[in-house]
Short mmCIF file of C-alpha atoms in Angstrom, two decimals:
data_model
loop_
_atom_site.label_atom_id
_atom_site.label_comp_id
_atom_site.label_asym_id
_atom_site.label_seq_id
_atom_site.Cartn_x
_atom_site.Cartn_y
_atom_site.Cartn_z
CA UNK A 30 98.24 147.45 139.28
CA UNK A 31 98.33 147.40 135.47
CA UNK A 32 95.45 145.46 133.88
CA UNK A 33 96.31 143.74 130.59
CA UNK A 34 93.72 141.84 128.59
CA UNK A 35 94.71 139.51 125.75
CA UNK A 36 92.12 138.19 123.30
CA UNK A 37 93.32 134.90 121.82
CA UNK A 38 95.82 132.37 123.12
CA UNK A 39 97.67 130.93 120.17
CA UNK A 40 101.31 131.72 119.39
CA UNK A 41 100.97 135.51 119.57
CA UNK A 42 98.69 135.62 122.61
CA UNK A 43 100.67 133.10 124.63
CA UNK A 44 103.97 134.85 123.89
CA UNK A 45 102.43 138.25 124.64
CA UNK A 46 101.29 137.03 128.05
CA UNK A 47 104.74 135.66 128.89
CA UNK A 48 106.48 138.84 127.70
CA UNK A 49 104.11 141.11 129.62
CA UNK A 50 104.63 139.12 132.81
CA UNK A 51 108.41 139.37 132.42
CA UNK A 52 108.25 143.16 132.08
CA UNK A 53 105.68 143.73 134.83
CA UNK A 54 105.38 140.72 137.18
CA UNK A 55 102.72 142.55 139.20
CA UNK A 56 100.42 143.13 136.22
CA UNK A 57 97.02 141.47 136.25
CA UNK A 58 96.81 139.63 132.94
CA UNK A 59 93.54 138.16 131.67
CA UNK A 60 93.38 136.01 128.55
CA UNK A 61 90.10 135.45 126.71
CA UNK A 62 90.00 132.32 124.53
CA UNK A 63 86.87 130.94 122.88
CA UNK A 64 88.24 127.41 122.52
CA UNK A 65 87.43 124.97 125.35
CA UNK A 66 91.16 124.35 125.71
CA UNK A 67 93.96 126.87 125.99
CA UNK A 68 96.73 125.79 123.62
CA UNK A 69 96.97 123.69 120.48
CA UNK A 70 99.44 123.25 117.65
CA UNK A 71 97.72 123.67 114.26
CA UNK A 72 100.88 123.00 112.25
CA UNK A 73 100.83 119.44 113.54
CA UNK A 74 97.38 118.63 112.12
CA UNK A 75 98.51 117.27 108.71
CA UNK A 76 100.96 114.97 110.47
CA UNK A 77 98.22 113.69 112.75
CA UNK A 78 96.11 113.02 109.66
CA UNK A 79 99.04 111.10 108.20
CA UNK A 80 99.60 109.12 111.39
CA UNK A 81 103.08 110.41 112.26
CA UNK A 82 101.41 111.93 115.32
CA UNK A 83 99.45 108.89 116.54
CA UNK A 84 96.88 110.82 118.59
CA UNK A 85 95.64 114.19 117.38
CA UNK A 86 94.60 115.09 120.92
CA UNK A 87 98.29 115.32 121.78
CA UNK A 88 98.28 118.59 119.82
CA UNK A 89 96.32 120.08 122.73
CA UNK A 90 98.22 121.31 125.78
CA UNK A 91 97.10 122.57 129.14
CA UNK A 92 97.80 126.13 130.17
CA UNK A 93 101.39 126.54 131.39
CA UNK A 94 101.67 127.90 134.93
CA UNK A 95 102.02 131.69 134.76
CA UNK A 96 101.63 133.72 137.96
CA UNK A 97 99.09 136.54 137.68
CA UNK A 98 97.85 135.22 134.32
CA UNK A 99 94.23 134.05 134.20
CA UNK A 100 93.23 132.15 131.06
CA UNK A 101 89.46 132.04 130.54
CA UNK A 102 88.69 129.31 128.03
CA UNK A 103 85.28 128.71 126.41
CA UNK A 104 84.82 132.47 126.62
CA UNK A 105 84.34 134.78 123.66
CA UNK A 106 85.11 138.47 123.31
CA UNK A 107 81.98 139.75 121.60
CA UNK A 108 82.47 143.52 121.68
CA UNK A 109 85.16 146.09 122.33
CA UNK A 110 84.65 149.64 123.58
CA UNK A 111 88.05 151.19 122.95
CA UNK A 112 87.08 154.57 124.44
CA UNK A 113 85.85 153.06 127.70
CA UNK A 114 88.70 150.52 127.62
CA UNK A 115 86.57 147.47 128.24
CA UNK A 116 85.85 144.19 126.47
CA UNK A 117 82.44 142.55 126.64
CA UNK A 118 82.76 138.79 126.99
CA UNK A 119 80.40 135.82 127.01
CA UNK A 120 80.87 132.42 128.59
CA UNK A 121 79.92 130.00 125.82
CA UNK A 122 78.42 127.34 128.10
CA UNK A 123 76.28 129.53 130.33
CA UNK A 124 75.79 132.46 127.90
CA UNK A 125 76.61 134.72 130.83
CA UNK A 126 77.92 138.12 129.79
CA UNK A 127 80.23 140.47 131.62
CA UNK A 128 82.78 143.19 130.94
CA UNK A 129 86.53 143.19 131.53
CA UNK A 130 88.32 146.51 131.88
CA UNK A 131 91.88 147.02 130.77
CA UNK A 132 94.75 149.48 130.76
CA UNK A 133 96.26 147.74 127.75
CA UNK A 134 94.60 145.33 125.33
CA UNK A 135 96.32 142.92 122.94
CA UNK A 136 94.28 141.55 120.05
CA UNK A 137 95.69 138.15 119.13
CA UNK A 138 92.52 136.93 117.46
CA UNK A 139 94.34 134.91 114.82
CA UNK A 140 92.82 133.87 111.54
CA UNK A 141 90.13 131.67 110.05
CA UNK A 142 90.26 129.21 107.19
CA UNK A 143 89.24 130.84 103.93
CA UNK A 144 86.58 129.03 101.93
CA UNK A 145 86.35 130.24 98.32
CA UNK A 146 82.84 130.62 96.89
CA UNK A 147 82.83 127.28 95.09
CA UNK A 148 79.38 125.78 94.47
CA UNK A 149 79.04 122.67 96.62
CA UNK A 150 81.58 123.68 99.24
CA UNK A 151 79.02 123.04 102.00
CA UNK A 152 78.56 119.37 101.05
CA UNK A 153 79.37 116.63 103.53
CA UNK A 154 82.91 115.35 103.09
CA UNK A 155 84.39 118.82 102.44
CA UNK A 156 86.78 119.98 105.16
CA UNK A 157 89.29 122.68 106.04
CA UNK A 158 92.47 122.13 108.06
CA UNK A 159 92.61 124.71 110.85
CA UNK A 160 91.57 123.26 114.20
CA UNK A 161 92.00 119.99 116.04
CA UNK A 162 88.31 119.40 115.41
CA UNK A 163 88.88 119.82 111.65
CA UNK A 164 91.69 117.29 111.77
CA UNK A 165 89.65 114.80 113.79
CA UNK A 166 86.76 115.08 111.33
CA UNK A 167 89.11 114.20 108.46
CA UNK A 168 90.63 111.29 110.39
CA UNK A 169 87.14 109.97 111.14
CA UNK A 170 86.42 109.77 107.40
CA UNK A 171 89.63 108.04 106.32
CA UNK A 172 88.01 104.62 106.47
CA UNK A 173 85.14 105.78 104.27
CA UNK A 174 87.06 107.62 101.56
CA UNK A 175 89.00 106.24 98.60
CA UNK A 176 89.78 109.35 96.55
CA UNK A 177 90.70 112.75 97.94
CA UNK A 178 91.02 116.14 96.28
CA UNK A 179 93.07 118.85 97.97
CA UNK A 180 92.34 122.40 96.82
CA UNK A 181 95.28 124.73 97.37
CA UNK A 182 99.00 123.94 97.17
CA UNK A 183 100.46 125.92 100.02
CA UNK A 184 102.33 124.13 102.82
CA UNK A 185 99.17 122.83 104.51
CA UNK A 186 97.76 121.62 101.19
CA UNK A 187 100.94 119.76 100.27
CA UNK A 188 101.36 118.25 103.72
CA UNK A 189 97.75 117.10 103.79
CA UNK A 190 97.95 115.64 100.28
CA UNK A 191 101.01 113.61 101.28
CA UNK A 192 99.28 112.54 104.50
CA UNK A 193 96.20 111.28 102.69
CA UNK A 194 98.30 109.47 100.10
CA UNK A 195 100.19 107.80 102.92
CA UNK A 196 96.87 106.63 104.31
CA UNK A 197 96.16 104.77 101.09
CA UNK A 198 93.88 107.24 99.29
CA UNK A 199 94.21 108.31 95.69
CA UNK A 200 95.00 112.03 95.83
CA UNK A 201 94.79 114.93 93.40
CA UNK A 202 96.20 118.34 94.35
CA UNK A 203 94.71 121.37 92.56
CA UNK A 204 96.29 124.83 92.58
CA UNK A 205 94.80 127.83 90.76
CA UNK A 206 98.18 129.53 90.36
CA UNK A 207 100.80 128.27 87.89
CA UNK A 208 102.94 126.44 90.48
CA UNK A 209 102.82 124.95 93.96
CA UNK A 210 104.00 126.84 97.05
CA UNK A 211 103.68 130.17 95.18
CA UNK A 212 104.46 132.29 98.25
CA UNK A 213 107.62 130.31 99.02
CA UNK A 214 109.20 129.23 95.75
CA UNK A 215 109.83 130.40 92.22
CA UNK A 216 108.28 128.11 89.59
CA UNK A 217 111.62 126.46 88.72
CA UNK A 218 112.15 125.46 92.35
CA UNK A 219 108.51 124.45 92.75
CA UNK A 220 108.98 122.07 89.84
CA UNK A 221 111.32 119.98 92.01
CA UNK A 222 108.54 119.60 94.56
CA UNK A 223 105.95 118.69 91.94
CA UNK A 224 108.24 115.99 90.62
CA UNK A 225 108.63 114.52 94.11
CA UNK A 226 104.86 114.51 94.64
CA UNK A 227 104.25 112.85 91.30
CA UNK A 228 106.92 110.22 91.98
CA UNK A 229 104.96 109.30 95.08
CA UNK A 230 101.63 109.03 93.30
CA UNK A 231 100.04 112.43 93.95
CA UNK A 232 98.45 113.93 90.85
CA UNK A 233 99.20 117.65 90.62
CA UNK A 234 97.13 120.12 88.58
CA UNK A 235 98.31 123.75 88.49
CA UNK A 236 96.89 126.77 86.72
CA UNK A 237 93.28 125.59 86.95
CA UNK A 238 90.48 126.36 89.37
CA UNK A 239 87.90 124.06 90.90
CA UNK A 240 84.65 125.21 89.34
CA UNK A 241 82.26 123.03 91.33
CA UNK A 242 82.18 120.46 94.08
CA UNK A 243 79.60 117.92 92.99
CA UNK A 244 77.36 115.55 94.92
CA UNK A 245 73.91 115.24 96.45
CA UNK A 246 74.37 115.31 100.19
CA UNK A 247 78.00 114.16 100.17
CA UNK A 248 80.75 115.09 97.75
CA UNK A 249 81.26 112.65 94.89
CA UNK A 250 83.48 114.59 92.47
CA UNK A 251 84.97 117.96 91.59
CA UNK A 252 84.94 119.91 88.34
CA UNK A 253 88.37 121.18 87.28
CA UNK A 254 88.67 122.86 83.90
CA UNK A 255 86.96 120.50 81.47
CA UNK A 256 87.47 117.45 83.69
CA UNK A 257 85.33 115.86 86.35
CA UNK A 258 87.46 114.06 88.93
CA UNK A 259 86.06 111.53 91.36
CA UNK A 260 86.53 112.52 95.01
CA UNK A 261 84.68 111.38 98.11
CA UNK A 262 86.82 113.58 100.37
CA UNK A 263 87.76 117.20 99.64
CA UNK A 264 90.22 119.29 101.62
CA UNK A 265 90.05 123.05 101.15
CA UNK A 266 93.50 124.48 101.92
CA UNK A 267 93.21 127.88 100.27
CA UNK A 268 94.84 129.84 103.05
CA UNK A 269 93.57 131.88 105.97
CA UNK A 270 92.19 135.36 106.50
CA UNK A 271 92.81 137.66 109.49
CA UNK A 272 90.11 137.53 112.16
CA UNK A 273 89.34 141.23 112.59
CA UNK A 274 85.65 141.27 113.53
CA UNK A 275 86.26 142.54 117.06
CA UNK A 276 88.65 145.27 115.92
CA UNK A 277 86.44 146.34 113.04
CA UNK A 278 83.43 146.60 115.32
CA UNK A 279 85.40 148.93 117.58
CA UNK A 280 86.38 151.21 114.70
CA UNK A 281 90.05 150.22 114.75
CA UNK A 282 91.81 150.91 111.46
CA UNK A 283 92.45 148.00 109.11
CA UNK A 284 95.29 147.97 106.62
CA UNK A 285 95.45 147.37 102.88
CA UNK A 286 95.83 143.63 103.38
CA UNK A 287 92.73 143.35 105.55
CA UNK A 288 94.68 142.87 108.77
CA UNK A 289 94.67 145.19 111.77
CA UNK A 290 97.04 148.04 110.98
CA UNK A 291 99.89 148.32 113.50
CA UNK A 292 103.13 150.23 113.82
CA UNK A 293 106.52 148.75 114.71
CA UNK A 294 105.50 148.65 118.39
CA UNK A 295 102.36 146.70 117.39
CA UNK A 296 100.11 149.62 118.37
CA UNK A 297 96.78 149.96 116.59
CA UNK A 298 94.87 153.16 115.86
CA UNK A 299 93.12 152.89 119.25
CA UNK A 300 94.95 154.11 122.34
CA UNK A 301 96.22 151.29 124.51
CA UNK A 302 95.27 148.60 121.99
CA UNK A 303 97.89 146.37 120.36
CA UNK A 304 97.56 143.59 117.79
CA UNK A 305 99.83 140.66 116.98
CA UNK A 306 99.89 137.45 115.00
CA UNK A 307 97.73 136.36 112.08
CA UNK A 308 95.22 139.18 112.64
CA UNK A 309 97.82 141.95 112.31
CA UNK A 310 99.10 143.68 109.20
CA UNK A 311 102.81 144.20 109.66
CA UNK A 312 105.53 145.19 107.17
CA UNK A 313 108.16 143.47 105.07
CA UNK A 314 111.66 143.72 106.51
CA UNK A 315 112.95 144.14 102.94
CA UNK A 316 110.47 146.38 101.12
CA UNK A 317 108.83 148.00 104.19
CA UNK A 318 105.49 147.46 102.45
CA UNK A 319 102.42 146.16 104.34
CA UNK A 320 102.20 142.36 104.54
CA UNK A 321 100.42 139.59 106.36
CA UNK A 322 102.96 137.16 107.78
CA UNK A 323 100.66 134.42 109.04
CA UNK A 324 103.26 132.05 110.45
CA UNK A 325 103.67 130.87 114.04
CA UNK A 326 107.24 132.13 114.15
CA UNK A 327 106.22 135.62 113.05
CA UNK A 328 103.34 135.57 115.54
CA UNK A 329 105.78 134.78 118.35
CA UNK A 330 107.95 137.79 117.44
CA UNK A 331 104.93 140.09 117.18
CA UNK A 332 103.46 138.76 120.41
CA UNK A 333 106.71 139.41 122.25
CA UNK A 334 106.78 143.01 121.02
CA UNK A 335 103.11 143.61 121.82
CA UNK A 336 103.35 142.07 125.30
CA UNK A 337 106.51 143.98 126.17
CA UNK A 338 105.05 147.33 125.15
CA UNK A 339 101.64 146.67 126.70
CA UNK A 340 103.37 146.09 130.04
CA UNK A 341 105.31 149.35 129.85
CA UNK A 342 108.51 148.10 128.25
CA UNK A 343 110.11 149.06 124.96
CA UNK A 344 110.33 146.76 121.95
CA UNK A 345 110.09 147.20 118.20
CA UNK A 346 109.31 144.71 115.46
CA UNK A 347 111.98 144.54 112.74
CA UNK A 348 109.63 143.42 109.99
CA UNK A 349 108.70 140.05 108.53
CA UNK A 350 110.65 137.81 106.17
CA UNK A 351 108.09 134.98 106.22
CA UNK A 352 110.80 132.38 106.67
CA UNK A 353 109.06 129.04 106.19
CA UNK A 354 109.70 125.32 105.82
CA UNK A 355 107.64 122.31 104.86
CA UNK A 356 108.48 118.69 104.20
CA UNK A 357 107.26 116.20 101.62
CA UNK A 358 108.50 112.63 101.17
CA UNK A 359 111.88 113.27 102.74
CA UNK A 360 112.32 116.66 101.07
CA UNK A 361 112.91 119.75 103.19
CA UNK A 362 111.58 122.80 101.37
CA UNK A 363 112.51 126.14 102.91
CA UNK A 364 112.51 129.79 101.92
CA UNK A 365 113.01 133.25 103.31
CA UNK A 366 112.55 136.77 101.99
CA UNK A 367 111.15 137.55 98.56
CA UNK A 368 110.39 135.34 95.61
CA UNK A 369 111.19 136.70 92.16
CA UNK A 370 107.55 137.66 91.61
CA UNK A 371 107.30 139.40 94.99
CA UNK A 372 110.53 141.28 94.29
CA UNK A 373 109.26 142.51 90.94
CA UNK A 374 105.99 143.65 92.51
CA UNK A 375 108.14 145.77 94.83
CA UNK A 376 110.03 147.26 91.88
CA UNK A 377 113.15 145.10 92.23
CA UNK A 378 114.49 143.12 89.28
CA UNK A 379 116.63 140.61 91.18
CA UNK A 380 119.71 138.76 90.03
CA UNK A 381 119.37 135.05 90.71
CA UNK A 382 121.88 132.30 91.24
CA UNK A 383 120.85 128.66 91.40
CA UNK A 384 122.99 125.60 92.03
CA UNK A 385 122.40 121.90 92.51
CA UNK A 386 124.93 119.64 94.25
CA UNK A 387 125.27 116.77 96.70
CA UNK A 388 125.15 117.62 100.39
CA UNK A 389 128.17 115.38 101.08
CA UNK A 390 131.40 114.74 99.16
CA UNK A 391 130.89 112.56 96.09
CA UNK A 392 133.14 109.85 97.48
CA UNK A 393 131.17 109.59 100.75
CA UNK A 394 128.10 107.31 100.72
CA UNK A 395 124.66 108.74 101.40
CA UNK A 396 125.00 112.12 99.76
CA UNK A 397 121.70 113.59 98.54
CA UNK A 398 120.93 116.42 96.12
CA UNK A 399 120.30 119.90 97.43
CA UNK A 400 119.22 122.85 95.28
CA UNK A 401 119.76 126.43 96.41
CA UNK A 402 118.49 129.61 94.75
CA UNK A 403 119.47 133.08 95.93
CA UNK A 404 117.97 136.41 94.91
CA UNK A 405 120.04 139.58 95.10
CA UNK A 406 119.19 143.25 94.74
CA UNK A 407 121.29 144.41 91.75
CA UNK A 408 122.44 147.85 92.92
CA UNK A 409 123.77 147.25 96.43
CA UNK A 410 124.13 143.47 96.04
CA UNK A 411 122.04 142.86 99.16
CA UNK A 412 120.57 139.41 99.61
CA UNK A 413 116.75 139.60 99.43
CA UNK A 414 115.62 136.00 99.12
CA UNK A 415 116.63 132.39 99.39
CA UNK A 416 115.01 129.08 98.46
CA UNK A 417 116.37 125.63 99.35
CA UNK A 418 115.05 122.20 98.36
CA UNK A 419 116.85 119.10 99.57
CA UNK A 420 116.81 116.12 101.87
CA UNK A 421 118.61 117.65 104.85
CA UNK A 422 119.63 121.07 106.08
CA UNK A 423 117.21 123.27 104.13
CA UNK A 424 115.62 124.74 107.26
CA UNK A 425 118.94 125.56 108.92
CA UNK A 426 120.22 127.23 105.75
CA UNK A 427 117.03 129.28 105.41
CA UNK A 428 117.47 130.44 109.01
CA UNK A 429 121.04 131.54 108.24
CA UNK A 430 119.87 133.40 105.13
CA UNK A 431 117.13 135.10 107.15
CA UNK A 432 119.74 136.45 109.54
CA UNK A 433 121.87 137.63 106.61
CA UNK A 434 118.90 139.45 105.08
CA UNK A 435 117.88 141.04 108.38
CA UNK A 436 121.42 142.36 108.82
CA UNK A 437 121.56 143.73 105.28
CA UNK A 438 124.44 141.51 104.19
CA UNK A 439 125.71 141.67 100.63
CA UNK A 440 126.53 138.53 98.68
CA UNK A 441 130.18 139.53 98.81
CA UNK A 442 130.03 139.43 102.62
CA UNK A 443 128.10 136.17 102.58
CA UNK A 444 130.77 134.57 100.40
CA UNK A 445 133.25 134.88 103.29
CA UNK A 446 131.21 133.20 106.02
CA UNK A 447 132.98 130.55 108.05
CA UNK A 448 131.38 127.14 107.88
CA UNK A 449 132.20 123.68 109.16
CA UNK A 450 133.15 120.56 107.23
CA UNK A 451 133.41 116.84 107.85
CA UNK A 452 132.57 114.27 105.13
CA UNK A 453 129.83 112.35 107.01
CA UNK A 454 127.92 115.60 107.58
CA UNK A 455 128.63 118.03 104.76
CA UNK A 456 130.82 118.90 101.79
CA UNK A 457 133.86 121.13 101.97
CA UNK A 458 131.97 123.44 99.61
CA UNK A 459 128.97 124.86 101.47
CA UNK A 460 125.96 124.98 99.08
CA UNK A 461 125.04 128.52 100.17
CA UNK A 462 128.49 129.79 99.26
CA UNK A 463 128.44 127.91 95.96
CA UNK A 464 125.12 129.64 95.20
CA UNK A 465 126.66 132.99 96.17
CA UNK A 466 129.50 132.37 93.71
CA UNK A 467 126.89 131.70 91.02
CA UNK A 468 125.37 135.11 91.73
CA UNK A 469 128.73 136.88 91.82
CA UNK A 470 129.53 135.64 88.33
CA UNK A 471 126.47 137.58 87.10
CA UNK A 472 127.25 140.88 88.83
#
């Protein structure tokens, strides 16, 4: 009987367990998870803070029934001996230690919230947004706080800023880079998002760093540039870092990005050891360069590949596009592939086409603006990136563009896609095709 051990039970680990069981139903699968509960949904935390999810505990789920899969919660993997093929574990309540042997091991250890070295970051009232416990701690302070500062303008930062504003707090959002959502949007597209935030009362400061978090025992203000801004609640949303302590301790090779280096089958440098999810360094589907794609959707794909191969099957990862979506004040903001800056770092000077139009015919009531930007590789005319900001349909269009990129479609091919039309739903001119035409005029 094949023994498979999985460390971590978030998106990658859970999917790996399901995939492994499908390939080898007789395999003995053991999951090690340090949390006291098996499954939770971190992407829902900002919406629990904002009250759209009325009870944050609903983000926690019990372990789904999986034959031959044992999930050991409140148990930590503290050491890995890759040569002996065993994992040393410790039960967190009893401190009891034991060893689990494996034929195949999947590291799905995830990531941890990054805290930049800002003086005062350990003060009371300063929080990250990573776990249910983090979210509950923020919710518990909502009645005490009047002014919040959110450091970091990625999706979690923006969603949390909007959530806190909706709870009646004054909110300032601070981003060190020149624009918000820098890994998703070009600055011109990000400007649409900033305008929406400002219209709803969120102050946005870009291109400046938080120098200090001030206060005695509890935060009272932050220092940004030459300004001191009052804040009795601070949210640090400066991204995550791969959790690689277990792998590093076992001598497993790490990649340039700091994640566990894997090949297209999710194999690490240690025999019989795979890695998937936030902890793994994978590759861009476009540039083939090493990347961290720390999204639940990417983790699910990687987990499926790792679980399939660990159980004796055959699967290969096609690379990451980091297709992502967030929502602010009725806006859907979605992207896939490369931004202009990312393309240039890879040696590509893309041709861009951007359009803005209504998502329904002008004569039909209820039409709302949608802005689409496409990036195209100039030599072969392949689509390499797409960004959509609008009230409806951004996510679905980003998904379609992701498929087009994965299949190597040119903009000429994309211009001939069939699409549907009825006035209450959409215009006769599909915004993606209109954006394609804008690119074609530049080729």
